[in-house]
mmCIF file of C-alpha atoms in Angstrom:
data_model
loop_
_atom_site.group_PDB
_atom_site.id
_atom_site.type_symbol
_atom_site.label_atom_id
_atom_site.label_comp_id
_atom_site.label_asym_id
_atom_site.label_seq_id
_atom_site.Cartn_x
_atom_site.Cartn_y
_atom_site.Cartn_z
ATOM 1 C CA MET H 88 -0.107 -0.063 0.010
ATOM 2 C CA SER H 89 1.594 3.266 -1.147
ATOM 3 C CA ARG H 90 1.183 6.463 1.017
ATOM 4 C CA SER H 91 0.494 9.844 -0.528
ATOM 5 C CA PRO H 92 3.214 12.475 -0.850
ATOM 6 C CA VAL H 93 1.688 14.688 1.658
ATOM 7 C CA LEU H 94 1.515 11.870 4.390
ATOM 8 C CA ARG H 95 5.020 10.911 3.656
ATOM 9 C CA ARG H 96 6.105 14.467 4.322
ATOM 10 C CA THR H 97 4.139 14.572 7.465
ATOM 11 C CA LEU H 98 5.699 11.445 8.661
ATOM 12 C CA TRP H 99 9.063 12.810 7.915
ATOM 13 C CA LEU H 100 8.451 16.097 9.583
ATOM 14 C CA GLY H 101 7.064 14.252 12.575
ATOM 15 C CA LEU H 102 10.335 12.086 12.638
ATOM 16 C CA LEU H 103 12.831 15.310 12.245
ATOM 17 C CA LEU H 104 10.755 17.844 14.285
ATOM 18 C CA PRO H 105 11.939 16.341 17.760
ATOM 19 C CA LEU H 106 15.444 16.387 16.401
ATOM 20 C CA TRP H 107 15.422 19.664 15.010
ATOM 21 C CA VAL H 108 13.900 21.142 18.177
ATOM 22 C CA GLY H 109 16.205 19.235 20.332
ATOM 23 C CA ALA H 110 19.200 20.762 18.594
ATOM 24 C CA THR H 111 18.420 24.316 19.631
ATOM 25 C CA GLU H 112 21.302 25.965 21.305
ATOM 26 C CA MET H 113 20.938 28.119 24.363
ATOM 27 C CA TYR H 114 23.222 31.062 25.249
ATOM 28 C CA ARG H 115 24.340 31.992 28.701
ATOM 29 C CA TYR H 116 25.919 35.290 29.374
ATOM 30 C CA THR H 117 25.897 37.973 32.090
ATOM 31 C CA ASN H 118 23.754 41.076 31.613
ATOM 32 C CA ALA H 119 24.528 44.790 32.706
ATOM 33 C CA GLN H 120 23.066 44.099 36.102
ATOM 34 C CA GLY H 121 25.575 41.068 36.622
ATOM 35 C CA VAL H 122 22.643 38.533 36.251
ATOM 36 C CA THR H 123 23.280 35.433 34.494
ATOM 37 C CA VAL H 124 20.892 35.081 31.611
ATOM 38 C CA ILE H 125 20.169 32.059 29.447
ATOM 39 C CA ASP H 126 18.486 32.897 26.064
ATOM 40 C CA ARG H 127 17.657 30.780 22.997
ATOM 41 C CA GLN H 128 17.645 33.929 20.833
ATOM 42 C CA GLY H 129 21.338 34.724 21.098
ATOM 43 C CA VAL H 130 23.581 37.235 22.936
ATOM 44 C CA PRO H 131 22.651 40.716 22.689
ATOM 45 C CA SER H 132 25.720 42.702 20.960
ATOM 46 C CA GLU H 133 26.316 44.785 23.939
ATOM 47 C CA PHE H 134 27.335 41.611 25.880
ATOM 48 C CA ILE H 135 29.184 39.800 23.218
ATOM 49 C CA ALA H 136 32.491 41.238 24.209
ATOM 50 C CA LYS H 137 32.100 39.844 27.705
ATOM 51 C CA GLY H 138 32.173 36.343 26.754
ATOM 52 C CA TYR H 139 29.554 33.819 26.811
ATOM 53 C CA GLU H 140 28.666 29.882 26.855
ATOM 54 C CA VAL H 141 26.654 28.030 24.293
ATOM 55 C CA LEU H 142 24.706 25.393 25.985
ATOM 56 C CA ASN H 143 22.892 22.214 24.341
ATOM 57 C CA ASP H 144 19.152 21.399 25.130
ATOM 58 C CA GLN H 145 20.208 19.474 28.112
ATOM 59 C CA GLY H 146 21.906 22.692 29.556
ATOM 60 C CA ARG H 147 25.501 21.392 29.028
ATOM 61 C CA VAL H 148 28.108 23.632 27.761
ATOM 62 C CA VAL H 149 29.261 22.842 24.233
ATOM 63 C CA ARG H 150 31.264 25.788 23.630
ATOM 64 C CA VAL H 151 32.920 28.742 25.399
ATOM 65 C CA VAL H 152 33.486 32.143 23.800
ATOM 66 C CA PRO H 153 35.964 34.021 25.803
ATOM 67 C CA PRO H 154 35.726 37.612 26.452
ATOM 68 C CA ALA H 155 37.289 40.103 24.022
ATOM 69 C CA PRO H 156 40.840 41.019 25.057
ATOM 70 C CA THR H 157 41.278 44.453 26.802
ATOM 71 C CA PRO H 158 43.332 47.006 24.842
ATOM 72 C CA GLU H 159 46.440 46.047 27.021
ATOM 73 C CA GLU H 160 45.976 42.463 26.444
ATOM 74 C CA LEU H 161 45.408 42.955 22.668
ATOM 75 C CA GLN H 162 48.613 45.116 22.619
ATOM 76 C CA LYS H 163 50.621 42.307 24.431
ATOM 77 C CA LEU H 164 49.132 39.618 22.037
ATOM 78 C CA LEU H 165 50.228 41.670 18.943
ATOM 79 C CA ALA H 166 53.721 42.305 20.565
ATOM 80 C CA ASP H 167 54.068 38.640 21.214
ATOM 81 C CA ARG H 168 53.054 37.675 17.865
ATOM 82 C CA GLU H 169 55.515 40.224 16.335
ATOM 83 C CA ARG H 170 58.167 38.951 18.741
ATOM 84 C CA ALA H 171 57.669 35.316 17.540
ATOM 85 C CA LYS H 172 57.688 36.324 13.849
ATOM 86 C CA SER H 173 61.065 38.272 14.555
ATOM 87 C CA ASP H 174 62.408 35.118 16.507
ATOM 88 C CA ALA H 175 61.507 32.829 13.513
ATOM 89 C CA GLN H 176 63.295 35.144 11.004
ATOM 90 C CA LEU H 177 66.481 35.282 13.427
ATOM 91 C CA LEU H 178 66.340 31.610 13.437
ATOM 92 C CA ARG H 179 66.205 31.347 9.649
ATOM 93 C CA LEU H 180 69.370 33.801 9.411
ATOM 94 C CA TYR H 181 71.444 32.428 11.970
ATOM 95 C CA SER H 182 71.877 28.965 13.437
ATOM 96 C CA SER H 183 74.271 30.132 16.222
ATOM 97 C CA PRO H 184 75.699 33.173 18.071
ATOM 98 C CA GLU H 185 78.836 32.684 15.936
ATOM 99 C CA ASP H 186 77.003 33.155 12.744
ATOM 100 C CA VAL H 187 75.881 36.414 13.992
ATOM 101 C CA ASP H 188 79.530 37.368 14.919
ATOM 102 C CA ARG H 189 80.510 36.560 11.217
ATOM 103 C CA ALA H 190 77.647 38.584 9.703
ATOM 104 C CA ARG H 191 78.624 41.549 12.120
ATOM 105 C CA ALA H 192 82.170 41.352 11.039
ATOM 106 C CA ARG H 193 81.245 41.502 7.334
ATOM 107 C CA LYS H 194 78.709 44.235 7.699
ATOM 108 C CA LEU H 195 81.260 46.499 9.758
ATOM 109 C CA ALA H 196 83.871 45.759 7.274
ATOM 110 C CA GLU H 197 81.764 46.871 4.371
ATOM 111 C CA LEU H 198 80.695 49.959 6.419
ATOM 112 C CA ASP H 199 84.540 50.783 7.324
ATOM 113 C CA GLY H 200 85.302 50.364 3.580
ATOM 114 C CA LEU H 201 82.492 52.966 2.806
ATOM 115 C CA ILE H 202 83.841 55.254 5.492
ATOM 116 C CA GLY H 203 87.423 54.875 4.282
ATOM 117 C CA VAL H 204 86.574 55.805 0.618
ATOM 118 C CA ALA H 205 84.472 58.572 1.673
ATOM 119 C CA THR H 206 87.403 59.883 3.976
ATOM 120 C CA GLY H 207 89.750 59.523 0.972
ATOM 121 C CA ASN H 208 87.656 61.382 -1.179
ATOM 122 C CA LEU H 209 87.291 64.224 1.485
ATOM 123 C CA GLN H 210 90.926 64.607 1.648
ATOM 124 C CA ALA H 211 91.218 64.689 -2.050
ATOM 125 C CA ALA H 212 88.583 67.392 -2.109
ATOM 126 C CA ARG H 213 90.288 69.577 0.598
ATOM 127 C CA LEU H 214 93.592 69.071 -1.451
ATOM 128 C CA GLN H 215 91.959 69.992 -4.629
ATOM 129 C CA GLN H 216 90.312 73.138 -2.759
ATOM 130 C CA ALA H 217 93.769 74.214 -1.553
ATOM 131 C CA ASN H 218 95.213 74.092 -4.908
ATOM 132 C CA LEU H 219 92.320 75.959 -6.457
ATOM 133 C CA GLN H 220 92.577 78.759 -3.460
ATOM 134 C CA LYS H 221 96.395 78.808 -4.296
ATOM 135 C CA GLN H 222 95.625 79.423 -7.856
ATOM 136 C CA ALA H 223 93.103 82.320 -6.954
ATOM 137 C CA ALA H 224 95.664 83.894 -4.639
ATOM 138 C CA ASP H 225 98.265 83.885 -7.304
ATOM 139 C CA GLN H 226 95.849 85.712 -9.639
ATOM 140 C CA GLU H 227 95.008 88.256 -6.866
ATOM 141 C CA ARG H 228 99.006 88.891 -6.054
ATOM 142 C CA ALA H 229 99.577 89.316 -9.953
ATOM 143 C CA GLY H 230 96.842 92.062 -9.842
ATOM 144 C CA ARG H 231 94.339 90.076 -12.050
ATOM 145 C CA GLN H 232 90.745 89.285 -11.435
ATOM 146 C CA VAL H 233 90.072 85.708 -10.347
ATOM 147 C CA PRO H 234 88.158 83.910 -13.235
ATOM 148 C CA GLU H 235 84.493 82.976 -12.437
ATOM 149 C CA GLN H 236 85.369 79.355 -13.426
ATOM 150 C CA LEU H 237 87.989 79.135 -10.756
ATOM 151 C CA LEU H 238 85.637 80.596 -8.198
ATOM 152 C CA GLY H 239 82.960 78.226 -9.213
ATOM 153 C CA GLN H 240 85.446 75.183 -8.797
ATOM 154 C CA ILE H 241 86.214 76.411 -5.258
ATOM 155 C CA VAL H 242 82.757 76.619 -4.351
ATOM 156 C CA SER H 243 82.138 73.109 -5.940
ATOM 157 C CA GLN H 244 84.951 71.775 -3.763
ATOM 158 C CA ARG H 245 83.342 73.072 -0.650
ATOM 159 C CA ASP H 246 80.045 71.708 -1.434
ATOM 160 C CA GLU H 247 81.569 68.304 -2.096
ATOM 161 C CA GLN H 248 83.346 68.437 1.404
ATOM 162 C CA VAL H 249 80.012 68.929 2.805
ATOM 163 C CA ARG H 250 78.422 66.178 1.132
ATOM 164 C CA LEU H 251 81.375 63.810 1.756
ATOM 165 C CA LYS H 252 81.249 64.747 5.541
ATOM 166 C CA GLN H 253 77.540 64.109 5.612
ATOM 167 C CA GLN H 254 77.936 60.786 3.912
ATOM 168 C CA ILE H 255 80.786 59.794 6.477
ATOM 169 C CA GLU H 256 78.455 60.774 9.393
ATOM 170 C CA ARG H 257 75.765 58.820 7.882
ATOM 171 C CA HIS H 258 77.908 55.651 7.400
ATOM 172 C CA GLN H 259 79.290 56.109 11.057
ATOM 173 C CA ALA H 260 75.594 56.109 12.307
ATOM 174 C CA MET H 261 74.987 53.100 10.325
ATOM 175 C CA ARG H 262 77.918 51.387 11.717
ATOM 176 C CA LYS H 263 76.665 52.144 15.357
ATOM 177 C CA LYS H 264 73.206 50.966 14.659
ATOM 178 C CA ALA H 265 74.616 47.879 12.998
ATOM 179 C CA GLU H 266 76.760 47.168 16.110
ATOM 180 C CA SER H 267 73.790 47.714 18.364
ATOM 181 C CA SER H 268 71.368 45.481 16.171
ATOM 182 C CA PHE H 269 73.828 42.576 15.919
ATOM 183 C CA ALA H 270 74.587 42.575 19.726
ATOM 184 C CA ALA H 271 70.709 42.321 20.229
ATOM 185 C CA ASP H 272 70.618 39.444 17.544
ATOM 186 C CA ARG H 273 73.344 37.593 19.077
ATOM 187 C CA SER H 274 71.894 38.010 22.544
ATOM 188 C CA ARG H 275 68.601 36.814 21.416
ATOM 189 C CA ILE H 276 69.915 33.771 19.245
ATOM 190 C CA GLY H 277 71.733 32.644 22.441
ATOM 191 C CA GLU H 278 68.467 32.911 24.325
ATOM 192 C CA LEU H 279 66.370 30.941 21.784
ATOM 193 C CA LEU H 280 69.106 28.303 21.267
ATOM 194 C CA GLY H 281 69.600 28.125 25.011
ATOM 195 C CA GLN H 282 73.256 29.210 24.847
ATOM 196 C CA GLY H 283 72.959 32.559 26.887
ATOM 197 C CA ARG H 284 75.282 35.272 25.839
#
C-alpha cells in the first residue's frame, strides 16, 4: 500500500521535528546588572565582548566564547606575535651566535670600507680646494681678477666636502646601529638556542 506524498512528508516532519527542536542551542551570558541570563535567541551585541557560553538542550556547555581582550591584552598579544615572527626570522638567518658574529664582521668591514673611501675622497677634495685657492691667490697677487670658473670650482669643492662629511656621518651612524642590532641579535639567538650570551 503506497502512501500519499503529503502523508510521507508529514511522517518525515514528525520524525525530524523532535531532532530539530532538540538541537536548539541556548546562550548563557551576564547582563549589565550582573545577572546570568540563558536565552535561545542569542547574546545581545552589547554583551558579546564579555564572553558567553553555548549550551545544548540539556543545559551542558558545548562551547565557550571567551571575553574579548582588553586593549592592553590585545597590545601584548600583538607584541608577542611580532616577537615570535622576529624570532623565527632570526632563526632562519642564524644557526648560532657565531653566525651573528661573522655577519657582524662582514657588515662592519663593508661600512668601514665605505667610510674609508669617503674619507679619502674628502681629503682629495680638501687638497683640490687648497690648490684652487692657491691659484686664486696667485691671480690676485698678480693684480688680475680671479676667473669665475676658478671661483665656481672652489665653491664646488666646498660643497663636495660638505656632502662627503654628511656621507661619513651617515655611514658612522649606520655602523653604530649595526653594532647595536647585531649585539641584540646575538643575545636573542643565544637565548633562543639556550646558549645564553
